[in-house]
């Protein structure tokens, strides 16, 4: 008996299962090819989306003055804008990054008109893995005189672990911790080149203690604070100073005001510091090489107590404050 082979599957026909036709491998190949093409298309579209946003950055960059630059990640609103304004007052040119384009354009217009500085903007999601390396490449190609990197972007709110879906929890960790760490890694060579230079990471008083009602937020901010502490010593001899801003209540959104008043009452109002004062204080202390920066005397006093308490006690107190009526 002669063995008949198929040119398609290269197996004896007698070895092909009854429920499989000789053309099945071809269909499998077509299915895999289709999947690969879809993945490639997604990558191309992602690259195109970034490129469209990146067009907001001038390339090649034409310098309008000889002042140094600062990058403010999350610099279009709230504490980020206040930090950008404090830098602009000191004649720093700026690169502002945020997700939404219109607030960025508004910030650019206000800062350029009021302080006569150069402001470049990039609308991008900082959790996108491609943003930091491409922005770093643009900075290196344009020989950006970068003197300060400010990692301000973050995610908090009244909902946290047990109330958020897994993708939101992951996003919070990426934005609050992964993004600033990766930004530092990519921009460190440029900061060393332009030393003395500065890194300002924006954490929170929430990072000083476990907070059950803000579990992931406090954990991610604590990790950022610890990262900043260690990084300060790693870079001590490299001419790069590291600071960490850890503010108490800052009323940047209505929901923050509501939540603070519900949880802390009059004491929350007592500790609250306006965003403009936070930004000014943060830059003033960063330029002086301060490590932990807590704006406002009441907040500084409270943060010292929190840090002195055993973590079990602090977590228990926060748990009692965070319980819903």
PDB file of C-alpha atoms in Angstrom:
ATOM      1  CA  UNK A   1       0.000   0.000   0.000  1.00  0.00           C
ATOM      2  CA  UNK A   2       1.405   3.308  -1.071  1.00  0.00           C
ATOM      3  CA  UNK A   3       1.478   6.217   1.430  1.00  0.00           C
ATOM      4  CA  UNK A   4      -0.246   9.266  -0.032  1.00  0.00           C
ATOM      5  CA  UNK A   5       0.908  12.652   1.386  1.00  0.00           C
ATOM      6  CA  UNK A   6      -0.804  16.028   1.234  1.00  0.00           C
ATOM      7  CA  UNK A   7       1.186  18.986   0.010  1.00  0.00           C
ATOM      8  CA  UNK A   8      -0.787  21.193   2.373  1.00  0.00           C
ATOM      9  CA  UNK A   9      -0.400  19.491   5.724  1.00  0.00           C
ATOM     10  CA  UNK A  10       2.622  17.244   4.945  1.00  0.00           C
ATOM     11  CA  UNK A  11       1.051  14.350   6.888  1.00  0.00           C
ATOM     12  CA  UNK A  12      -0.249  11.017   5.615  1.00  0.00           C
ATOM     13  CA  UNK A  13      -3.938  11.385   4.864  1.00  0.00           C
ATOM     14  CA  UNK A  14      -4.557   8.375   7.064  1.00  0.00           C
ATOM     15  CA  UNK A  15      -3.143  10.340  10.013  1.00  0.00           C
ATOM     16  CA  UNK A  16      -5.551  13.270   9.640  1.00  0.00           C
ATOM     17  CA  UNK A  17      -8.307  13.137  12.285  1.00  0.00           C
ATOM     18  CA  UNK A  18     -11.785  12.550  10.913  1.00  0.00           C
ATOM     19  CA  UNK A  19     -13.001  15.932  12.186  1.00  0.00           C
ATOM     20  CA  UNK A  20     -10.142  17.833  10.527  1.00  0.00           C
ATOM     21  CA  UNK A  21      -9.981  18.540   6.809  1.00  0.00           C
ATOM     22  CA  UNK A  22      -6.668  18.813   4.961  1.00  0.00           C
ATOM     23  CA  UNK A  23      -7.209  22.574   4.561  1.00  0.00           C
ATOM     24  CA  UNK A  24      -7.465  23.219   8.350  1.00  0.00           C
ATOM     25  CA  UNK A  25      -3.805  24.266   8.790  1.00  0.00           C
ATOM     26  CA  UNK A  26      -4.301  26.851   6.037  1.00  0.00           C
ATOM     27  CA  UNK A  27      -7.295  28.275   7.878  1.00  0.00           C
ATOM     28  CA  UNK A  28      -5.274  28.294  11.140  1.00  0.00           C
ATOM     29  CA  UNK A  29      -2.502  30.176   9.401  1.00  0.00           C
ATOM     30  CA  UNK A  30      -5.029  32.684   8.036  1.00  0.00           C
ATOM     31  CA  UNK A  31      -6.468  33.158  11.539  1.00  0.00           C
ATOM     32  CA  UNK A  32      -3.007  33.795  13.042  1.00  0.00           C
ATOM     33  CA  UNK A  33      -2.107  36.132  10.173  1.00  0.00           C
ATOM     34  CA  UNK A  34      -5.309  38.094  10.771  1.00  0.00           C
ATOM     35  CA  UNK A  35      -4.528  38.415  14.507  1.00  0.00           C
ATOM     36  CA  UNK A  36      -0.991  39.614  13.787  1.00  0.00           C
ATOM     37  CA  UNK A  37      -2.252  42.214  11.322  1.00  0.00           C
ATOM     38  CA  UNK A  38      -4.776  43.501  13.877  1.00  0.00           C
ATOM     39  CA  UNK A  39      -2.035  43.869  16.498  1.00  0.00           C
ATOM     40  CA  UNK A  40       0.181  45.688  14.007  1.00  0.00           C
ATOM     41  CA  UNK A  41      -2.698  47.996  13.111  1.00  0.00           C
ATOM     42  CA  UNK A  42      -3.259  48.811  16.805  1.00  0.00           C
ATOM     43  CA  UNK A  43       0.444  49.627  17.198  1.00  0.00           C
ATOM     44  CA  UNK A  44       0.406  51.838  14.098  1.00  0.00           C
ATOM     45  CA  UNK A  45      -2.699  53.672  15.300  1.00  0.00           C
ATOM     46  CA  UNK A  46      -1.130  54.175  18.767  1.00  0.00           C
ATOM     47  CA  UNK A  47       2.010  55.569  17.154  1.00  0.00           C
ATOM     48  CA  UNK A  48      -0.112  57.818  14.926  1.00  0.00           C
ATOM     49  CA  UNK A  49      -2.101  59.091  17.919  1.00  0.00           C
ATOM     50  CA  UNK A  50       1.088  59.933  19.769  1.00  0.00           C
ATOM     51  CA  UNK A  51       2.549  61.622  16.703  1.00  0.00           C
ATOM     52  CA  UNK A  52      -0.554  63.784  16.266  1.00  0.00           C
ATOM     53  CA  UNK A  53      -0.287  64.891  19.911  1.00  0.00           C
ATOM     54  CA  UNK A  54       3.477  65.285  19.689  1.00  0.00           C
ATOM     55  CA  UNK A  55       3.018  67.809  16.894  1.00  0.00           C
ATOM     56  CA  UNK A  56       2.215  70.277  19.671  1.00  0.00           C
ATOM     57  CA  UNK A  57       5.917  70.108  20.539  1.00  0.00           C
ATOM     58  CA  UNK A  58       8.020  72.234  18.199  1.00  0.00           C
ATOM     59  CA  UNK A  59      10.511  70.180  16.233  1.00  0.00           C
ATOM     60  CA  UNK A  60      13.138  71.386  15.755  1.00  0.00           C
ATOM     61  CA  UNK A  61      12.705  73.566  18.831  1.00  0.00           C
ATOM     62  CA  UNK A  62      13.411  77.264  18.269  1.00  0.00           C
ATOM     63  CA  UNK A  63      14.595  78.847  21.492  1.00  0.00           C
ATOM     64  CA  UNK A  64      13.127  82.275  22.228  1.00  0.00           C
ATOM     65  CA  UNK A  65      15.509  83.056  25.090  1.00  0.00           C
ATOM     66  CA  UNK A  66      18.467  81.594  26.972  1.00  0.00           C
ATOM     67  CA  UNK A  67      16.567  80.649  30.137  1.00  0.00           C
ATOM     68  CA  UNK A  68      16.605  77.067  31.494  1.00  0.00           C
ATOM     69  CA  UNK A  69      13.683  74.660  31.066  1.00  0.00           C
ATOM     70  CA  UNK A  70      11.575  72.698  33.525  1.00  0.00           C
ATOM     71  CA  UNK A  71       9.285  69.784  32.647  1.00  0.00           C
ATOM     72  CA  UNK A  72       6.021  69.651  34.594  1.00  0.00           C
ATOM     73  CA  UNK A  73       4.158  66.372  34.127  1.00  0.00           C
ATOM     74  CA  UNK A  74       0.546  67.136  35.009  1.00  0.00           C
ATOM     75  CA  UNK A  75       1.061  70.878  34.657  1.00  0.00           C
ATOM     76  CA  UNK A  76      -2.216  72.146  33.202  1.00  0.00           C
ATOM     77  CA  UNK A  77      -4.357  72.478  36.348  1.00  0.00           C
ATOM     78  CA  UNK A  78      -4.339  72.447  40.145  1.00  0.00           C
ATOM     79  CA  UNK A  79      -1.036  71.934  41.952  1.00  0.00           C
ATOM     80  CA  UNK A  80       0.725  71.235  38.637  1.00  0.00           C
ATOM     81  CA  UNK A  81      -0.253  74.609  37.189  1.00  0.00           C
ATOM     82  CA  UNK A  82       0.693  76.333  40.459  1.00  0.00           C
ATOM     83  CA  UNK A  83       4.151  74.740  40.276  1.00  0.00           C
ATOM     84  CA  UNK A  84       4.467  75.787  36.621  1.00  0.00           C
ATOM     85  CA  UNK A  85       3.503  79.359  37.541  1.00  0.00           C
ATOM     86  CA  UNK A  86       6.032  79.463  40.398  1.00  0.00           C
ATOM     87  CA  UNK A  87       8.715  78.348  37.935  1.00  0.00           C
ATOM     88  CA  UNK A  88       7.604  80.886  35.322  1.00  0.00           C
ATOM     89  CA  UNK A  89       7.928  83.665  37.929  1.00  0.00           C
ATOM     90  CA  UNK A  90      11.567  82.620  38.233  1.00  0.00           C
ATOM     91  CA  UNK A  91      11.952  82.791  34.448  1.00  0.00           C
ATOM     92  CA  UNK A  92      12.027  79.071  33.769  1.00  0.00           C
ATOM     93  CA  UNK A  93      10.785  78.051  30.342  1.00  0.00           C
ATOM     94  CA  UNK A  94       8.374  75.142  30.529  1.00  0.00           C
ATOM     95  CA  UNK A  95       7.343  71.873  28.933  1.00  0.00           C
ATOM     96  CA  UNK A  96       3.866  71.027  30.218  1.00  0.00           C
ATOM     97  CA  UNK A  97       2.346  67.545  29.855  1.00  0.00           C
ATOM     98  CA  UNK A  98      -1.257  66.539  30.504  1.00  0.00           C
ATOM     99  CA  UNK A  99      -3.930  64.336  28.970  1.00  0.00           C
ATOM    100  CA  UNK A 100      -6.347  67.056  27.851  1.00  0.00           C
ATOM    101  CA  UNK A 101      -5.335  69.523  25.178  1.00  0.00           C
ATOM    102  CA  UNK A 102      -7.506  72.560  25.922  1.00  0.00           C
ATOM    103  CA  UNK A 103      -6.374  73.130  29.544  1.00  0.00           C
ATOM    104  CA  UNK A 104      -2.784  72.824  28.301  1.00  0.00           C
ATOM    105  CA  UNK A 105      -3.361  75.471  25.653  1.00  0.00           C
ATOM    106  CA  UNK A 106      -5.012  77.723  28.230  1.00  0.00           C
ATOM    107  CA  UNK A 107      -2.065  77.299  30.608  1.00  0.00           C
ATOM    108  CA  UNK A 108       0.420  78.014  27.815  1.00  0.00           C
ATOM    109  CA  UNK A 109      -1.380  81.232  26.836  1.00  0.00           C
ATOM    110  CA  UNK A 110      -1.660  82.508  30.430  1.00  0.00           C
ATOM    111  CA  UNK A 111       1.942  81.779  31.382  1.00  0.00           C
ATOM    112  CA  UNK A 112       3.484  83.160  28.196  1.00  0.00           C
ATOM    113  CA  UNK A 113       1.454  86.362  28.370  1.00  0.00           C
ATOM    114  CA  UNK A 114       1.967  86.969  32.091  1.00  0.00           C
ATOM    115  CA  UNK A 115       5.625  85.965  32.509  1.00  0.00           C
ATOM    116  CA  UNK A 116       7.129  86.214  29.004  1.00  0.00           C
ATOM    117  CA  UNK A 117       8.519  82.672  29.102  1.00  0.00           C
ATOM    118  CA  UNK A 118       8.534  79.958  26.450  1.00  0.00           C
ATOM    119  CA  UNK A 119       5.989  77.193  27.024  1.00  0.00           C
ATOM    120  CA  UNK A 120       5.884  73.968  25.014  1.00  0.00           C
ATOM    121  CA  UNK A 121       2.965  71.565  25.516  1.00  0.00           C
ATOM    122  CA  UNK A 122       2.319  67.873  24.967  1.00  0.00           C
ATOM    123  CA  UNK A 123      -1.098  66.262  25.269  1.00  0.00           C
ATOM    124  CA  UNK A 124      -0.418  62.659  26.279  1.00  0.00           C
ATOM    125  CA  UNK A 125      -1.330  60.001  28.830  1.00  0.00           C
ATOM    126  CA  UNK A 126       1.693  59.481  31.065  1.00  0.00           C
ATOM    127  CA  UNK A 127       0.773  55.821  31.621  1.00  0.00           C
ATOM    128  CA  UNK A 128       1.473  55.193  27.925  1.00  0.00           C
ATOM    129  CA  UNK A 129       4.840  53.404  27.767  1.00  0.00           C
ATOM    130  CA  UNK A 130       5.879  55.341  24.660  1.00  0.00           C
ATOM    131  CA  UNK A 131       5.519  58.850  26.102  1.00  0.00           C
ATOM    132  CA  UNK A 132       8.604  59.094  28.354  1.00  0.00           C
ATOM    133  CA  UNK A 133      11.171  57.685  25.866  1.00  0.00           C
ATOM    134  CA  UNK A 134       9.868  59.763  22.954  1.00  0.00           C
ATOM    135  CA  UNK A 135       9.766  62.957  24.992  1.00  0.00           C
ATOM    136  CA  UNK A 136      13.282  62.239  26.250  1.00  0.00           C
ATOM    137  CA  UNK A 137      14.446  61.672  22.666  1.00  0.00           C
ATOM    138  CA  UNK A 138      12.863  64.989  21.590  1.00  0.00           C
ATOM    139  CA  UNK A 139      14.598  66.754  24.503  1.00  0.00           C
ATOM    140  CA  UNK A 140      17.980  65.242  23.632  1.00  0.00           C
ATOM    141  CA  UNK A 141      17.629  66.006  19.926  1.00  0.00           C
ATOM    142  CA  UNK A 142      16.882  69.643  20.746  1.00  0.00           C
ATOM    143  CA  UNK A 143      19.590  69.795  23.433  1.00  0.00           C
ATOM    144  CA  UNK A 144      17.001  71.021  25.954  1.00  0.00           C
ATOM    145  CA  UNK A 145      18.648  72.926  28.840  1.00  0.00           C
ATOM    146  CA  UNK A 146      16.639  70.980  31.396  1.00  0.00           C
ATOM    147  CA  UNK A 147      17.186  72.025  35.021  1.00  0.00           C
ATOM    148  CA  UNK A 148      14.118  70.595  36.746  1.00  0.00           C
ATOM    149  CA  UNK A 149      11.760  67.641  36.365  1.00  0.00           C
ATOM    150  CA  UNK A 150       8.452  67.911  38.254  1.00  0.00           C
ATOM    151  CA  UNK A 151       6.322  64.757  38.473  1.00  0.00           C
ATOM    152  CA  UNK A 152       2.924  66.053  39.544  1.00  0.00           C
ATOM    153  CA  UNK A 153       0.361  63.925  37.706  1.00  0.00           C
ATOM    154  CA  UNK A 154      -1.582  61.595  39.965  1.00  0.00           C
ATOM    155  CA  UNK A 155      -4.940  59.968  40.611  1.00  0.00           C
ATOM    156  CA  UNK A 156      -6.908  59.893  43.859  1.00  0.00           C
ATOM    157  CA  UNK A 157     -10.519  60.606  44.679  1.00  0.00           C
ATOM    158  CA  UNK A 158     -13.184  59.309  47.021  1.00  0.00           C
ATOM    159  CA  UNK A 159     -13.223  55.794  45.521  1.00  0.00           C
ATOM    160  CA  UNK A 160     -10.345  53.389  46.030  1.00  0.00           C
ATOM    161  CA  UNK A 161      -9.694  49.658  46.416  1.00  0.00           C
ATOM    162  CA  UNK A 162     -12.872  47.538  46.813  1.00  0.00           C
ATOM    163  CA  UNK A 163     -14.859  50.291  45.070  1.00  0.00           C
ATOM    164  CA  UNK A 164     -12.866  50.543  41.836  1.00  0.00           C
ATOM    165  CA  UNK A 165     -12.601  48.041  38.967  1.00  0.00           C
ATOM    166  CA  UNK A 166      -9.246  46.348  38.427  1.00  0.00           C
ATOM    167  CA  UNK A 167      -8.323  48.517  35.426  1.00  0.00           C
ATOM    168  CA  UNK A 168      -8.811  51.708  37.489  1.00  0.00           C
ATOM    169  CA  UNK A 169      -6.711  50.306  40.339  1.00  0.00           C
ATOM    170  CA  UNK A 170      -3.966  49.438  37.861  1.00  0.00           C
ATOM    171  CA  UNK A 171      -4.193  52.899  36.281  1.00  0.00           C
ATOM    172  CA  UNK A 172      -3.835  54.584  39.701  1.00  0.00           C
ATOM    173  CA  UNK A 173      -0.678  52.594  40.460  1.00  0.00           C
ATOM    174  CA  UNK A 174       0.776  53.341  37.029  1.00  0.00           C
ATOM    175  CA  UNK A 175       0.087  57.077  37.202  1.00  0.00           C
ATOM    176  CA  UNK A 176       1.028  57.607  40.858  1.00  0.00           C
ATOM    177  CA  UNK A 177       4.171  55.473  40.931  1.00  0.00           C
ATOM    178  CA  UNK A 178       5.292  53.911  37.666  1.00  0.00           C
ATOM    179  CA  UNK A 179       5.063  57.098  35.606  1.00  0.00           C
ATOM    180  CA  UNK A 180       7.278  59.317  37.840  1.00  0.00           C
ATOM    181  CA  UNK A 181       9.848  56.529  38.274  1.00  0.00           C
ATOM    182  CA  UNK A 182      10.137  56.007  34.510  1.00  0.00           C
ATOM    183  CA  UNK A 183      10.241  59.766  33.826  1.00  0.00           C
ATOM    184  CA  UNK A 184      13.171  60.093  36.221  1.00  0.00           C
ATOM    185  CA  UNK A 185      14.962  57.201  34.560  1.00  0.00           C
ATOM    186  CA  UNK A 186      14.661  58.671  31.067  1.00  0.00           C
ATOM    187  CA  UNK A 187      15.470  62.281  31.966  1.00  0.00           C
ATOM    188  CA  UNK A 188      18.281  61.668  34.439  1.00  0.00           C
ATOM    189  CA  UNK A 189      21.058  61.839  31.780  1.00  0.00           C
ATOM    190  CA  UNK A 190      19.850  65.287  30.686  1.00  0.00           C
ATOM    191  CA  UNK A 191      19.530  66.500  34.290  1.00  0.00           C
ATOM    192  CA  UNK A 192      23.084  65.312  35.032  1.00  0.00           C
ATOM    193  CA  UNK A 193      24.313  67.074  31.923  1.00  0.00           C
ATOM    194  CA  UNK A 194      22.774  70.366  33.113  1.00  0.00           C
ATOM    195  CA  UNK A 195      23.724  70.071  36.794  1.00  0.00           C
ATOM    196  CA  UNK A 196      23.076  71.459  39.302  1.00  0.00           C
ATOM    197  CA  UNK A 197      19.512  70.346  38.629  1.00  0.00           C
ATOM    198  CA  UNK A 198      16.403  69.258  40.503  1.00  0.00           C
ATOM    199  CA  UNK A 199      13.741  66.564  40.688  1.00  0.00           C
ATOM    200  CA  UNK A 200      10.440  67.295  42.429  1.00  0.00           C
ATOM    201  CA  UNK A 201       8.110  64.345  42.979  1.00  0.00           C
ATOM    202  CA  UNK A 202       4.617  65.173  44.219  1.00  0.00           C
ATOM    203  CA  UNK A 203       3.431  62.669  46.816  1.00  0.00           C
ATOM    204  CA  UNK A 204       0.970  63.353  49.653  1.00  0.00           C
ATOM    205  CA  UNK A 205       0.597  63.342  53.425  1.00  0.00           C
ATOM    206  CA  UNK A 206      -1.409  60.191  52.728  1.00  0.00           C
ATOM    207  CA  UNK A 207       1.922  58.511  51.995  1.00  0.00           C
ATOM    208  CA  UNK A 208       3.006  58.790  55.636  1.00  0.00           C
ATOM    209  CA  UNK A 209       0.517  56.187  56.871  1.00  0.00           C
ATOM    210  CA  UNK A 210      -1.704  53.311  55.744  1.00  0.00           C
ATOM    211  CA  UNK A 211      -5.199  54.679  55.073  1.00  0.00           C
ATOM    212  CA  UNK A 212      -7.842  51.933  54.733  1.00  0.00           C
ATOM    213  CA  UNK A 213     -10.369  54.117  52.909  1.00  0.00           C
ATOM    214  CA  UNK A 214      -7.621  55.247  50.470  1.00  0.00           C
ATOM    215  CA  UNK A 215      -5.675  52.014  50.357  1.00  0.00           C
ATOM    216  CA  UNK A 216      -4.085  52.103  46.888  1.00  0.00           C
ATOM    217  CA  UNK A 217      -3.686  55.886  46.886  1.00  0.00           C
ATOM    218  CA  UNK A 218      -1.799  55.952  50.202  1.00  0.00           C
ATOM    219  CA  UNK A 219       0.247  52.872  49.259  1.00  0.00           C
ATOM    220  CA  UNK A 220       1.305  54.300  45.879  1.00  0.00           C
ATOM    221  CA  UNK A 221       2.137  57.697  47.409  1.00  0.00           C
ATOM    222  CA  UNK A 222       4.110  56.020  50.191  1.00  0.00           C
ATOM    223  CA  UNK A 223       6.120  54.137  47.571  1.00  0.00           C
ATOM    224  CA  UNK A 224       6.814  57.396  45.704  1.00  0.00           C
ATOM    225  CA  UNK A 225       7.993  59.059  48.934  1.00  0.00           C
ATOM    226  CA  UNK A 226      10.325  56.132  49.713  1.00  0.00           C
ATOM    227  CA  UNK A 227      11.599  56.175  46.124  1.00  0.00           C
ATOM    228  CA  UNK A 228      12.373  59.898  46.458  1.00  0.00           C
ATOM    229  CA  UNK A 229      14.242  59.374  49.743  1.00  0.00           C
ATOM    230  CA  UNK A 230      16.456  56.663  48.260  1.00  0.00           C
ATOM    231  CA  UNK A 231      16.951  58.519  44.977  1.00  0.00           C
ATOM    232  CA  UNK A 232      18.183  61.591  46.853  1.00  0.00           C
ATOM    233  CA  UNK A 233      21.110  59.582  48.229  1.00  0.00           C
ATOM    234  CA  UNK A 234      21.748  57.820  44.937  1.00  0.00           C
ATOM    235  CA  UNK A 235      22.111  61.152  43.129  1.00  0.00           C
ATOM    236  CA  UNK A 236      23.808  63.108  45.911  1.00  0.00           C
ATOM    237  CA  UNK A 237      27.204  63.113  44.162  1.00  0.00           C
ATOM    238  CA  UNK A 238      25.762  63.597  40.677  1.00  0.00           C
ATOM    239  CA  UNK A 239      24.620  67.202  41.153  1.00  0.00           C
ATOM    240  CA  UNK A 240      20.900  66.370  41.067  1.00  0.00           C
ATOM    241  CA  UNK A 241      18.845  67.345  44.132  1.00  0.00           C
ATOM    242  CA  UNK A 242      15.678  65.339  44.879  1.00  0.00           C
ATOM    243  CA  UNK A 243      12.673  66.742  46.750  1.00  0.00           C
ATOM    244  CA  UNK A 244       9.276  65.291  47.583  1.00  0.00           C
ATOM    245  CA  UNK A 245       6.187  67.452  48.043  1.00  0.00           C
ATOM    246  CA  UNK A 246       3.744  65.896  50.542  1.00  0.00           C
ATOM    247  CA  UNK A 247       0.798  68.294  50.901  1.00  0.00           C
ATOM    248  CA  UNK A 248      -2.220  67.874  53.139  1.00  0.00           C
ATOM    249  CA  UNK A 249      -5.660  68.956  51.890  1.00  0.00           C
ATOM    250  CA  UNK A 250      -5.548  71.126  48.758  1.00  0.00           C
ATOM    251  CA  UNK A 251      -8.939  72.157  47.401  1.00  0.00           C
ATOM    252  CA  UNK A 252      -8.465  71.673  43.661  1.00  0.00           C
ATOM    253  CA  UNK A 253     -11.800  69.943  42.955  1.00  0.00           C
ATOM    254  CA  UNK A 254     -15.309  70.155  44.502  1.00  0.00           C
ATOM    255  CA  UNK A 255     -15.244  66.449  45.423  1.00  0.00           C
ATOM    256  CA  UNK A 256     -12.016  66.968  47.390  1.00  0.00           C
ATOM    257  CA  UNK A 257     -13.627  69.808  49.344  1.00  0.00           C
ATOM    258  CA  UNK A 258     -16.701  67.679  50.090  1.00  0.00           C
ATOM    259  CA  UNK A 259     -14.730  64.590  51.113  1.00  0.00           C
ATOM    260  CA  UNK A 260     -12.309  66.550  53.322  1.00  0.00           C
ATOM    261  CA  UNK A 261     -15.110  68.342  55.139  1.00  0.00           C
ATOM    262  CA  UNK A 262     -16.997  65.081  55.699  1.00  0.00           C
ATOM    263  CA  UNK A 263     -13.941  63.222  57.013  1.00  0.00           C
ATOM    264  CA  UNK A 264     -12.050  65.958  58.899  1.00  0.00           C
ATOM    265  CA  UNK A 265     -14.600  68.741  59.441  1.00  0.00           C
ATOM    266  CA  UNK A 266     -13.160  72.077  60.601  1.00  0.00           C
ATOM    267  CA  UNK A 267      -9.697  70.554  60.975  1.00  0.00           C
ATOM    268  CA  UNK A 268      -9.596  69.866  57.237  1.00  0.00           C
ATOM    269  CA  UNK A 269     -10.295  73.532  56.530  1.00  0.00           C
ATOM    270  CA  UNK A 270      -7.653  74.465  59.100  1.00  0.00           C
ATOM    271  CA  UNK A 271      -4.985  72.361  57.329  1.00  0.00           C
ATOM    272  CA  UNK A 272      -6.003  73.283  53.771  1.00  0.00           C
ATOM    273  CA  UNK A 273      -3.527  75.296  51.692  1.00  0.00           C
ATOM    274  CA  UNK A 274      -4.524  77.012  48.401  1.00  0.00           C
ATOM    275  CA  UNK A 275      -2.877  75.546  45.256  1.00  0.00           C
ATOM    276  CA  UNK A 276      -0.997  78.771  44.449  1.00  0.00           C
ATOM    277  CA  UNK A 277       0.672  78.767  47.887  1.00  0.00           C
ATOM    278  CA  UNK A 278       1.498  75.071  47.556  1.00  0.00           C
ATOM    279  CA  UNK A 279       3.207  75.636  44.193  1.00  0.00           C
ATOM    280  CA  UNK A 280       5.199  78.638  45.395  1.00  0.00           C
ATOM    281  CA  UNK A 281       6.296  76.918  48.608  1.00  0.00           C
ATOM    282  CA  UNK A 282       7.223  73.735  46.737  1.00  0.00           C
ATOM    283  CA  UNK A 283       9.512  75.471  44.242  1.00  0.00           C
ATOM    284  CA  UNK A 284      11.064  77.714  46.884  1.00  0.00           C
ATOM    285  CA  UNK A 285      12.018  74.724  49.033  1.00  0.00           C
ATOM    286  CA  UNK A 286      13.048  72.551  46.070  1.00  0.00           C
ATOM    287  CA  UNK A 287      15.543  75.175  44.924  1.00  0.00           C
ATOM    288  CA  UNK A 288      16.918  75.225  48.463  1.00  0.00           C
ATOM    289  CA  UNK A 289      17.418  71.446  48.398  1.00  0.00           C
ATOM    290  CA  UNK A 290      14.741  70.515  50.953  1.00  0.00           C
ATOM    291  CA  UNK A 291      13.854  66.813  50.928  1.00  0.00           C
ATOM    292  CA  UNK A 292      10.344  66.527  52.419  1.00  0.00           C
ATOM    293  CA  UNK A 293       8.156  69.556  51.708  1.00  0.00           C
ATOM    294  CA  UNK A 294       4.881  69.964  53.619  1.00  0.00           C
ATOM    295  CA  UNK A 295       3.129  73.291  52.924  1.00  0.00           C
ATOM    296  CA  UNK A 296       1.326  74.997  55.825  1.00  0.00           C
ATOM    297  CA  UNK A 297       2.188  74.971  59.532  1.00  0.00           C
ATOM    298  CA  UNK A 298      -0.897  72.971  60.640  1.00  0.00           C
ATOM    299  CA  UNK A 299      -0.191  70.314  58.002  1.00  0.00           C
ATOM    300  CA  UNK A 300       3.500  70.145  58.988  1.00  0.00           C
ATOM    301  CA  UNK A 301       2.590  69.729  62.661  1.00  0.00           C
ATOM    302  CA  UNK A 302       0.053  67.011  61.832  1.00  0.00           C
ATOM    303  CA  UNK A 303       2.448  65.181  59.510  1.00  0.00           C
ATOM    304  CA  UNK A 304       5.079  65.035  62.262  1.00  0.00           C
ATOM    305  CA  UNK A 305       2.561  63.402  64.603  1.00  0.00           C
ATOM    306  CA  UNK A 306       1.465  60.911  61.925  1.00  0.00           C
ATOM    307  CA  UNK A 307       5.056  59.901  61.222  1.00  0.00           C
ATOM    308  CA  UNK A 308       5.750  59.448  64.935  1.00  0.00           C
ATOM    309  CA  UNK A 309       2.749  57.183  65.535  1.00  0.00           C
ATOM    310  CA  UNK A 310       3.027  53.414  65.170  1.00  0.00           C
ATOM    311  CA  UNK A 311       1.513  52.569  61.801  1.00  0.00           C
ATOM    312  CA  UNK A 312      -1.088  50.294  63.386  1.00  0.00           C
ATOM    313  CA  UNK A 313      -2.374  53.230  65.454  1.00  0.00           C
ATOM    314  CA  UNK A 314      -2.358  55.614  62.512  1.00  0.00           C
ATOM    315  CA  UNK A 315      -4.208  53.115  60.309  1.00  0.00           C
ATOM    316  CA  UNK A 316      -6.810  52.602  63.066  1.00  0.00           C
ATOM    317  CA  UNK A 317      -7.378  56.365  63.410  1.00  0.00           C
ATOM    318  CA  UNK A 318      -7.744  56.822  59.653  1.00  0.00           C
ATOM    319  CA  UNK A 319     -10.092  53.845  59.538  1.00  0.00           C
ATOM    320  CA  UNK A 320     -12.345  55.444  62.157  1.00  0.00           C
ATOM    321  CA  UNK A 321     -12.299  58.786  60.315  1.00  0.00           C
ATOM    322  CA  UNK A 322     -13.078  57.103  56.993  1.00  0.00           C
ATOM    323  CA  UNK A 323     -16.088  55.076  58.101  1.00  0.00           C
ATOM    324  CA  UNK A 324     -19.296  55.971  56.312  1.00  0.00           C
ATOM    325  CA  UNK A 325     -22.244  56.999  58.433  1.00  0.00           C
TER     326      UNK A 325
END
